[in-house]
CSV table of C-alpha atoms in Angstrom, one decimal:
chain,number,residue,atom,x,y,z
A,171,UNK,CA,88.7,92.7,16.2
A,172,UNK,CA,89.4,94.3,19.6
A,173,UNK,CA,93.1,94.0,20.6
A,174,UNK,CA,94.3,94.5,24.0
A,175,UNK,CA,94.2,98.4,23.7
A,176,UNK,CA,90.5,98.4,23.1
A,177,UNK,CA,88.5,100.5,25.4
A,178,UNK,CA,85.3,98.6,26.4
A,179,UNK,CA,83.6,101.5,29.0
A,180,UNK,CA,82.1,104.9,28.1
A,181,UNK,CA,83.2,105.8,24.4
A,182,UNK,CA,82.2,109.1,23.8
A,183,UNK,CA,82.5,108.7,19.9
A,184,UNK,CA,79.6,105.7,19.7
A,185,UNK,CA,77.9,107.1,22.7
A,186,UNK,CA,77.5,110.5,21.3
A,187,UNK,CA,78.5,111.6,24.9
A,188,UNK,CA,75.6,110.5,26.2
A,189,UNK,CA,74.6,108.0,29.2
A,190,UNK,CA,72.0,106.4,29.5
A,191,UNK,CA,71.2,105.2,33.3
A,192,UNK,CA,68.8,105.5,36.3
A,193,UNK,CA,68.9,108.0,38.6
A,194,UNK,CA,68.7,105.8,41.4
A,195,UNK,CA,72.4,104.1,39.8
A,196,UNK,CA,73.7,107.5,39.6
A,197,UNK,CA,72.3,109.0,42.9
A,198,UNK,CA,73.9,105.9,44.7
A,199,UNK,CA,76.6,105.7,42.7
A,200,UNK,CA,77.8,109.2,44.0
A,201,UNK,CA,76.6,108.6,47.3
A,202,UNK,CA,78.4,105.6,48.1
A,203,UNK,CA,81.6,106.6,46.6
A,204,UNK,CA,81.9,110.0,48.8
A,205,UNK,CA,81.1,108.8,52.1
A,206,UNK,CA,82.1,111.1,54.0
A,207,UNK,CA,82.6,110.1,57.8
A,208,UNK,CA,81.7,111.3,61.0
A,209,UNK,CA,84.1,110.1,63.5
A,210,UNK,CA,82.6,109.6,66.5
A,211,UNK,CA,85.7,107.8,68.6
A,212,UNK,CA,84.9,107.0,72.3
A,213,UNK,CA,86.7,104.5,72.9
A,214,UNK,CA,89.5,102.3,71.5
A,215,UNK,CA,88.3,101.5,68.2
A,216,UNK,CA,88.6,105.3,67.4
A,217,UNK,CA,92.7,103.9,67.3
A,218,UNK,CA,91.6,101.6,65.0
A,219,UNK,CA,89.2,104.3,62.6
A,220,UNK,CA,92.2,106.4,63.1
A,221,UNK,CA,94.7,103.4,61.3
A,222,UNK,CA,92.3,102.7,58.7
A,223,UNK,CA,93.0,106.6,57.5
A,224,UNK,CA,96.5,105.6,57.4
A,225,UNK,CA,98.5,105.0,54.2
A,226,UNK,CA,98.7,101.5,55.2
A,227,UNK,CA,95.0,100.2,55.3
A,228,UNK,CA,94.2,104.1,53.2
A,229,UNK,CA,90.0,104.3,53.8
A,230,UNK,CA,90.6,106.6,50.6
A,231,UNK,CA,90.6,103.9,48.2
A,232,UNK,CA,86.7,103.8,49.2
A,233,UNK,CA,86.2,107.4,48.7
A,234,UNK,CA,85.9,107.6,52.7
A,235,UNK,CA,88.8,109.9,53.5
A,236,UNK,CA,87.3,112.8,54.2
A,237,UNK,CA,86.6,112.9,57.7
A,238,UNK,CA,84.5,115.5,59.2
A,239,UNK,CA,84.2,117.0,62.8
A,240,UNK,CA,81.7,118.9,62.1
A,241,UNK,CA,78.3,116.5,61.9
A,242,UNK,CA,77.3,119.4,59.4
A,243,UNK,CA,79.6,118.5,57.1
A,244,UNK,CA,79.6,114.8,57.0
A,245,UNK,CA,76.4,111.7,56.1
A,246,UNK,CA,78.0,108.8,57.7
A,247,UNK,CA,78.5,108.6,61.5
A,248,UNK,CA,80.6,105.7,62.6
A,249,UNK,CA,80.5,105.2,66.6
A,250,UNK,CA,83.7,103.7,67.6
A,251,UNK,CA,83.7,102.8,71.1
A,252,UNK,CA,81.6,102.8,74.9
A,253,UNK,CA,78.6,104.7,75.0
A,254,UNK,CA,78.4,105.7,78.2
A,255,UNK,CA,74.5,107.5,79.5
A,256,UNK,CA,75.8,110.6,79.9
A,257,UNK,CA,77.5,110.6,76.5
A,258,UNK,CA,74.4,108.8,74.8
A,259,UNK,CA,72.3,112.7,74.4
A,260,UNK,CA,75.4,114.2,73.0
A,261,UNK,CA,75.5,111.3,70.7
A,262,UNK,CA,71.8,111.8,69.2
A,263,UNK,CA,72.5,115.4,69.2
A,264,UNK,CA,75.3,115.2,67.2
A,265,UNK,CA,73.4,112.4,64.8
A,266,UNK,CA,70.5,115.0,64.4
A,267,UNK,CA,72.7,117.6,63.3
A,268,UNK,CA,73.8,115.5,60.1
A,269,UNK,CA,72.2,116.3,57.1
A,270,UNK,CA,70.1,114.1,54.9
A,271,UNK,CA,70.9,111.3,53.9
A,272,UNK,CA,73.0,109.4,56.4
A,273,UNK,CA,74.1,106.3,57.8
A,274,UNK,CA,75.6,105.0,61.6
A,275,UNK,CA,78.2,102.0,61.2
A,276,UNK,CA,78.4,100.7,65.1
A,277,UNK,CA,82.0,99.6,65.3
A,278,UNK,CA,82.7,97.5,68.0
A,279,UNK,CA,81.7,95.7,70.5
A,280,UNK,CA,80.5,98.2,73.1
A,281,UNK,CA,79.0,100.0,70.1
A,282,UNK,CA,76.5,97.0,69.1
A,283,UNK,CA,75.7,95.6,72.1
A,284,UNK,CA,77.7,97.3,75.1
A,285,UNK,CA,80.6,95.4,74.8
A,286,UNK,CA,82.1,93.8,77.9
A,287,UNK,CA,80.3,97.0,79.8
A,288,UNK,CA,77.1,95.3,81.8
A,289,UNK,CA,76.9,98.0,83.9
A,290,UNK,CA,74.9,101.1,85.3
A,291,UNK,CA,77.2,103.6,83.4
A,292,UNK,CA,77.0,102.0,80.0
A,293,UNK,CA,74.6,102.4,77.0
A,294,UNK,CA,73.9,98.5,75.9
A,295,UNK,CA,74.0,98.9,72.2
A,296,UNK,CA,74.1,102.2,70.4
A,297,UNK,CA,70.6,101.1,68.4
A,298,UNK,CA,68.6,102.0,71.4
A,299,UNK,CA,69.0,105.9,70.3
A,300,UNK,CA,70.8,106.2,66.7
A,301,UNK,CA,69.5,104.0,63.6
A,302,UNK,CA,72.6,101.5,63.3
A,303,UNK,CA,73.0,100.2,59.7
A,304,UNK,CA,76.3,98.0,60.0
A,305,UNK,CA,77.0,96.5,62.8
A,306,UNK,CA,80.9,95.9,63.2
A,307,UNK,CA,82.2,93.1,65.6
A,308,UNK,CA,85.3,93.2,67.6
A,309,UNK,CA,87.0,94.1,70.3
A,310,UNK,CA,88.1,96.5,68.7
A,311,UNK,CA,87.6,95.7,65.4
A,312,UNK,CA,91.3,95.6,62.7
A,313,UNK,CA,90.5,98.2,60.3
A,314,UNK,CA,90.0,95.3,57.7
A,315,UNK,CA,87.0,94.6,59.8
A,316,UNK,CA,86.2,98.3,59.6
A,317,UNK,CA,87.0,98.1,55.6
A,318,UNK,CA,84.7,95.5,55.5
A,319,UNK,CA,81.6,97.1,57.3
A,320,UNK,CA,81.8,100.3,55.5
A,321,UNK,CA,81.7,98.0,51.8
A,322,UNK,CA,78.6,96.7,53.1
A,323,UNK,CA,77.4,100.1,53.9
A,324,UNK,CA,78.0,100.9,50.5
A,325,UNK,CA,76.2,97.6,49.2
A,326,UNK,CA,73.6,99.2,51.3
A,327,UNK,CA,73.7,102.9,49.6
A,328,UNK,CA,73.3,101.2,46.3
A,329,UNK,CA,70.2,99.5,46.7
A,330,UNK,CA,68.3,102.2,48.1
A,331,UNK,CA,65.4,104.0,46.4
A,332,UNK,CA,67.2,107.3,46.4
A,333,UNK,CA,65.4,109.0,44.2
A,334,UNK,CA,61.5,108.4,45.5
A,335,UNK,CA,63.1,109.5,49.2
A,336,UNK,CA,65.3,112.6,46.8
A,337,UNK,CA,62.9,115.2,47.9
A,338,UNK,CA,61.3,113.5,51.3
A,339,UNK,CA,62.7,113.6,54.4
A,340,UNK,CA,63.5,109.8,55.3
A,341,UNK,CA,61.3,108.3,59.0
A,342,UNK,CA,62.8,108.6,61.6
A,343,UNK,CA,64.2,105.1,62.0
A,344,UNK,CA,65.0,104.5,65.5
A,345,UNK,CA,63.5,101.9,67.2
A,346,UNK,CA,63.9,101.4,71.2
A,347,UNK,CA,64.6,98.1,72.1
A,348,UNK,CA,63.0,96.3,74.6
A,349,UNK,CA,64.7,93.9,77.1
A,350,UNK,CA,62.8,91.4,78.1
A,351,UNK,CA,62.9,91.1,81.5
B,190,UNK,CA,116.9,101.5,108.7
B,191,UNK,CA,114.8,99.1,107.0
B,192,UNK,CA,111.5,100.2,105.0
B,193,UNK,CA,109.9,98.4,107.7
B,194,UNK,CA,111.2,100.1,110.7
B,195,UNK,CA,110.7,103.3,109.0
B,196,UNK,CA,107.1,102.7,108.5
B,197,UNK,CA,106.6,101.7,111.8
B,198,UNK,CA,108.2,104.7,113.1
B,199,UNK,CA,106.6,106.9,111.6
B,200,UNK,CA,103.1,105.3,113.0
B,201,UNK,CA,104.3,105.7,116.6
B,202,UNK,CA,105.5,109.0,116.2
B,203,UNK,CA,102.5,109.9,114.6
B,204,UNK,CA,100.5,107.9,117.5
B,205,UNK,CA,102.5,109.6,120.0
B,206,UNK,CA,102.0,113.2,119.3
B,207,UNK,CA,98.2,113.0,117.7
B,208,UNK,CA,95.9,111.4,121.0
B,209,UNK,CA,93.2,110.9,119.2
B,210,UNK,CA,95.0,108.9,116.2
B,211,UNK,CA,94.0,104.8,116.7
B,212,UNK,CA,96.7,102.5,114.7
B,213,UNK,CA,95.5,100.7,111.7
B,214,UNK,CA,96.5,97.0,111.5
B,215,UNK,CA,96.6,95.0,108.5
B,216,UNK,CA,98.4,97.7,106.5
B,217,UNK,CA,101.2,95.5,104.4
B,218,UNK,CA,103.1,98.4,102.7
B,219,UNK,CA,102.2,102.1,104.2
B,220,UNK,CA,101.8,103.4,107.8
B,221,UNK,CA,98.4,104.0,108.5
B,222,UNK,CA,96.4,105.6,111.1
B,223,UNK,CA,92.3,105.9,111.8
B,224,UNK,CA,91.6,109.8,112.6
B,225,UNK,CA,87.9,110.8,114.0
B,226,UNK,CA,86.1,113.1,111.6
B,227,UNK,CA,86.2,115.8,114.3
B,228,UNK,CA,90.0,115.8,113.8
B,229,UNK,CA,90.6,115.0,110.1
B,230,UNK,CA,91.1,118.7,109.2
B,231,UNK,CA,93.2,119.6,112.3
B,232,UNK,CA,95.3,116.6,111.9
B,233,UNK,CA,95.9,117.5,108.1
B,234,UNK,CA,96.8,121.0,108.9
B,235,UNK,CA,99.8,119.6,111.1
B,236,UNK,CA,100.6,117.0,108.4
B,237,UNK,CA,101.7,119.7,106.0
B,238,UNK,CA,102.3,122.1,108.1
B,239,UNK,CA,104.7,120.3,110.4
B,240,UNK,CA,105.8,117.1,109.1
B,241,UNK,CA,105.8,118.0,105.8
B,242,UNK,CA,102.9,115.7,104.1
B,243,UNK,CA,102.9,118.1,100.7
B,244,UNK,CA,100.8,116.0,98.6
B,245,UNK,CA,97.4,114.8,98.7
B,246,UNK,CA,97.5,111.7,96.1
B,247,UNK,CA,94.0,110.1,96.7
B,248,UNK,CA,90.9,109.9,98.5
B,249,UNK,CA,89.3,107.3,98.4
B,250,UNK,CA,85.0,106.1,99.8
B,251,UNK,CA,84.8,102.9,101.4
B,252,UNK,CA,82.1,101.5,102.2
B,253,UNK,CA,81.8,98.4,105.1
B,254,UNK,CA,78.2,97.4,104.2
B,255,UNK,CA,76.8,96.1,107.1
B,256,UNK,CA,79.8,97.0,109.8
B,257,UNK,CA,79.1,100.7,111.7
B,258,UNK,CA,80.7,103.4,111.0
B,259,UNK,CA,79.7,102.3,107.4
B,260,UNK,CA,81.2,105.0,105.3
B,261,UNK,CA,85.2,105.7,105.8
B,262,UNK,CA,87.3,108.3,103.1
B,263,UNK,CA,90.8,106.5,102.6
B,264,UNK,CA,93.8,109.6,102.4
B,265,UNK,CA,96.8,109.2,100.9
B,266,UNK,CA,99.2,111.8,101.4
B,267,UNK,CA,103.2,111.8,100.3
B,268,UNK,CA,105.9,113.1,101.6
B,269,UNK,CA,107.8,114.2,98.7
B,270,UNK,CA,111.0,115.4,100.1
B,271,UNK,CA,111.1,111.3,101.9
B,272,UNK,CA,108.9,109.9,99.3
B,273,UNK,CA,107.6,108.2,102.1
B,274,UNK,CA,103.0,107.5,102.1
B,275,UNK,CA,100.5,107.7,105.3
B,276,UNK,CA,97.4,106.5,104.6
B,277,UNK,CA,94.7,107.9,106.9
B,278,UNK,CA,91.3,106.5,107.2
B,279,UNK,CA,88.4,108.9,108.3
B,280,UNK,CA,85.2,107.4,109.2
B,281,UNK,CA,81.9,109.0,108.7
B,282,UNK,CA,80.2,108.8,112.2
B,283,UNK,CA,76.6,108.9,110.3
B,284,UNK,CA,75.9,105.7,108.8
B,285,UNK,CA,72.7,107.1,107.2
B,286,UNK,CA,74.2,110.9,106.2
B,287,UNK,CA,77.7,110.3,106.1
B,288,UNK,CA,79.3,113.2,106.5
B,289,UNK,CA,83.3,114.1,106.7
B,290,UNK,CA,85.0,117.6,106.7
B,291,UNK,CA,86.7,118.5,103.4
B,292,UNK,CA,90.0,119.1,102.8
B,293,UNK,CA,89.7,121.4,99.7
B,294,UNK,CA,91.2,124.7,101.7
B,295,UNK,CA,94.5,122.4,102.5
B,296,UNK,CA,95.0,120.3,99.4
B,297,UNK,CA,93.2,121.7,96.2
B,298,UNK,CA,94.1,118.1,94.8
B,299,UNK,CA,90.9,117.1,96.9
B,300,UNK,CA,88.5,119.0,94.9
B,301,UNK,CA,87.8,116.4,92.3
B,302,UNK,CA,88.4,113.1,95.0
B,303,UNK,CA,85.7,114.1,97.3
B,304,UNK,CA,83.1,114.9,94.3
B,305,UNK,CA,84.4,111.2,93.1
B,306,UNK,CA,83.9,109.7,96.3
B,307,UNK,CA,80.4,112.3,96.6
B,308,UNK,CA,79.1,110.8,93.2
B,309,UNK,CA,79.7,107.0,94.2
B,310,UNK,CA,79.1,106.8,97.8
B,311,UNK,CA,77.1,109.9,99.1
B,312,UNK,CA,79.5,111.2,101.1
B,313,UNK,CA,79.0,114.9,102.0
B,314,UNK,CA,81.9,116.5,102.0
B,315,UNK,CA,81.4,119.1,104.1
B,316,UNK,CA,83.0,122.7,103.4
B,317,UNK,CA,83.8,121.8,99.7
B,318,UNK,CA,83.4,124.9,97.7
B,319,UNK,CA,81.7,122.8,94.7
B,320,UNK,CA,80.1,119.5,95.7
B,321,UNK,CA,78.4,118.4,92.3
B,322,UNK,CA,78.8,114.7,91.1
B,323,UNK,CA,81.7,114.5,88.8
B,324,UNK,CA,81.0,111.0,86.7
B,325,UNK,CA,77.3,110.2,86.8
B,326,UNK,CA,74.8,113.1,85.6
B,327,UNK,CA,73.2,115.7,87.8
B,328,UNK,CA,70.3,114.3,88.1
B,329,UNK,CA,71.2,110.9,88.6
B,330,UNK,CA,69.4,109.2,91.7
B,331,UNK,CA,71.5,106.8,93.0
B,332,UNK,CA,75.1,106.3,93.9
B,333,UNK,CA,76.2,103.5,92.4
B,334,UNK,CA,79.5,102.1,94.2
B,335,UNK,CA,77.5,101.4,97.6
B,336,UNK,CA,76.5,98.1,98.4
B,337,UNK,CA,73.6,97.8,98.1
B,338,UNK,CA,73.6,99.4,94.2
B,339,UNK,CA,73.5,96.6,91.4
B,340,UNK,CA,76.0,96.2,89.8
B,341,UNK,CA,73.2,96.1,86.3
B,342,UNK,CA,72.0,99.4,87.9
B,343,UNK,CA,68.7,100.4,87.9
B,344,UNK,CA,66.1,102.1,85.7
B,345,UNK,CA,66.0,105.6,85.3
B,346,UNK,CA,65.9,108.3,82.9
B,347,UNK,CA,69.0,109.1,80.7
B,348,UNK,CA,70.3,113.1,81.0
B,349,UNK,CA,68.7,115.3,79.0
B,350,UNK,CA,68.1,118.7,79.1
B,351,UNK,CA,65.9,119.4,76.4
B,352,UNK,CA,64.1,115.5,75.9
B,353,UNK,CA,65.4,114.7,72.2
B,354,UNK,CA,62.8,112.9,70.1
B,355,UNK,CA,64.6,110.3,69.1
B,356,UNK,CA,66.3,108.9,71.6
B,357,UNK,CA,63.7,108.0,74.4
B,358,UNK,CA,65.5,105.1,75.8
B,359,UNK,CA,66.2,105.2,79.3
B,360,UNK,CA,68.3,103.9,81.7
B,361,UNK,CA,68.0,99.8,82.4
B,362,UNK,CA,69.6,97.2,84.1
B,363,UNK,CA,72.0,95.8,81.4
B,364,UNK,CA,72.2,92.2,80.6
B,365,UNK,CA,74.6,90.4,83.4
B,366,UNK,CA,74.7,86.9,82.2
B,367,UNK,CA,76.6,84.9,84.3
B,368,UNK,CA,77.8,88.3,86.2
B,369,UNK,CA,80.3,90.5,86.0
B,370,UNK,CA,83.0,89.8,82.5
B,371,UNK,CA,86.3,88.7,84.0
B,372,UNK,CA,89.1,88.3,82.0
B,373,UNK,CA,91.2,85.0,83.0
B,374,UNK,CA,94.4,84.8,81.8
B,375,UNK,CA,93.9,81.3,80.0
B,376,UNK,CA,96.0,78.9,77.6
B,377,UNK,CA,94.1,79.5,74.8
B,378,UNK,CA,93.0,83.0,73.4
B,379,UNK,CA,89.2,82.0,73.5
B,380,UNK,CA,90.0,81.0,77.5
B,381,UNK,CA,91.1,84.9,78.3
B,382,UNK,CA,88.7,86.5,76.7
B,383,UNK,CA,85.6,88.6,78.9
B,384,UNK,CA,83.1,86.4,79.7
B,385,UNK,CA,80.7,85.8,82.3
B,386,UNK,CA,82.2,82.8,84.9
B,387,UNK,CA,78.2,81.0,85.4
B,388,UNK,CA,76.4,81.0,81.4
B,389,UNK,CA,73.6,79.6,82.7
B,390,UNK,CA,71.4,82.5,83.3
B,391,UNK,CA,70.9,85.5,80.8
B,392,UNK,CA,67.9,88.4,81.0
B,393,UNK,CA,65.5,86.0,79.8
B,394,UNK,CA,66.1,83.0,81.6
B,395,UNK,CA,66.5,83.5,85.6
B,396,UNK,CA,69.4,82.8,87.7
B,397,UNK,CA,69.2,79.5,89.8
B,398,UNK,CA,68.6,80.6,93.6
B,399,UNK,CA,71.1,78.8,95.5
């Protein structure tokens, strides 16, 4: 009869302290729990990246605290703001210096598409040199939004084959749009 | 004295003493005078020198399109000790090669404003100690706030000095639906927001010739 102190998870005394699981549940498991971030803020929704570190929105509850400066240290770049041309290089650079796996989360507007930007200066949509995975509308987006889109991104982690691509280098994913003229 | 008789003063006496100074009408709020490229760094000398101009706010490219002289720089300068403007406009007597004297050896402020006005307009600048474009890459081939420039721009390669794998995209002429987004202050929140005033034209679907 289970009362209301019952434990019903792991119990290491009918388990024998063993799990049984895949590796692609574990793999993802850890991965999408300890995302660490890469923020790349450009624009005004790095305001917004910046509050959903704060106590009051607290990223942490996703395991998404930690985040890095150094693309070295960090799997998860989130673009927050106008790509401008000029910047777009430093951007890839900075994206191929992340290590294996990772993820880009476009926040934004300008991020997706170019945002209110139709101009000469401005990239239209970061996807035209990174491998965007969430998309993120907004204007700029309320770190809810940004709550929101990085759950998804862990949906995402969760269903990937992470053990066939463990030892593999993933493709390179990026795909250069074409406008139609 | 009224603001008015002060700015109006100052013109004449400027006007006055400079011969080759030509009023500038139109001017609602600041005096301003048109000064021949020939003269611009004479006449600034004598501005900071003599009357006291200490500070070089702005300079700004103009250009007239279709009107000759095409290419003008707009001064500002300040009197700090009157708190009192003079705008100055300089015309570039090459409408092709527009070229104006620099001002870099009298106001260091003018460094960055004439490779601003450089990078948009193709003005040379001539005798600034570091001419490069300042906003758009290096290599860039255009400059982009003349008249004749799209507003979309125009294909071209993105900067790069090494060409990274990934990222081959270049340049293109982004997606002006309905033109430039304007922002209208409107009743409802959806009314304000950026959008294009004329919808019915997008990249893949030409706009109407009128």
């Amino acid at each position: 009869m289970s009362s209301s102190t019952t434990e019903y998870g792991y119990n290491s005394k009918v388990e024998g302290e063993v799990i049984v699981t895949k590796a692609d549940a574990v793999i993802n498991w850890v991965r999408s729990n300890s995302v660490w971030p890469m923020p790349m803020g450009l624009a005004c929704c790095a305001i917004e990246l910046m509050g959903s570190g704060g106590s009051r929105f607290d990223i942490s509850r996703f395991g998404m605290e930690v985040m890095r400066f150094s693309p070295r240290q960090s799997d998860c770049m989130i673009v927050a703001g106008t790509v401008t041309y000029k910047m777009a290089e430093v951007v890839r650079r900075i994206y191929d210096q992340m290590a294996e796996p990772k993820w880009v989360v476009a926040m934004g507007a300008c991020a997706s598409s170019g945002g209110m930007f139709r101009s000469y200066a401005t990239l239209q949509g970061v996807d035209r040199i990174l491998p965007v995975d969430v998309y993120i509308s907004g204007c700029p987006p309320k770190p809810e939004a940004l709550l929101d889109g990085m759950m998804l991104l862990q949906e995402k982690i969760r269903r990937e084959p992470a053990t066939k691509t463990l030892l593999r280098p993933r493709p390179s994913r990026i795909v250069d749009t074409k406008v139609v003229a | 004295m009224s603001a008015t008789d002060t700015v109006s003063s100052l013109q004449s006496t400027l006007l006055a003493r400079f011969s080759y100074l030509t009023p500038r009408s139109g001017s609602a709020d600041h005096p301003a005078v048109n000064v021949p490229a020939e003269n611009l760094v004479s006449f600034a000398t004598a501005l900071r020198d003599e009357l006291g101009f200490d500070m070089l706010t702005d300079i700004a490219g103009a250009d007239w399109d279709q009107e000759s002289p095409r290419f003008a720089a707009v001064y500002h300068f300040v009197r700090t000790a009157k708190c009192e403007y003079l705008r100055v406009v300089c015309a570039a007597p090459d409408d092709v090669a527009p070229s104006i004297p620099s001002l870099v050896a009298l106001y260091p402020s003018a460094n960055w404003f004439e490779r601003e006005a450089h990078d948009m307009f193709g003005i040379d600048f001539a005798g600034h100690p570091d001419l490069r474009r300042i906003l758009m890459w290096d290599s860039y081939p255009w400059h982009p706030l003349r008249k004749e420039f799209p507003l979309a721009g125009k294909e071209t390669d993105i900067p790069s000095d090494d060409q990274i794998e990934g990222a081959r995209t270049k340049v293109r002429p982004a997606p002006l639906a309905g033109g430039p987004f304007v922002a209208t202050p409107g009743k409802t929140m959806h009314d304000g927001e950026p959008h294009g005033k004329d919808q019915s034209w997008n990249e893949t679907q030409p706009k109407p010739t009128r």
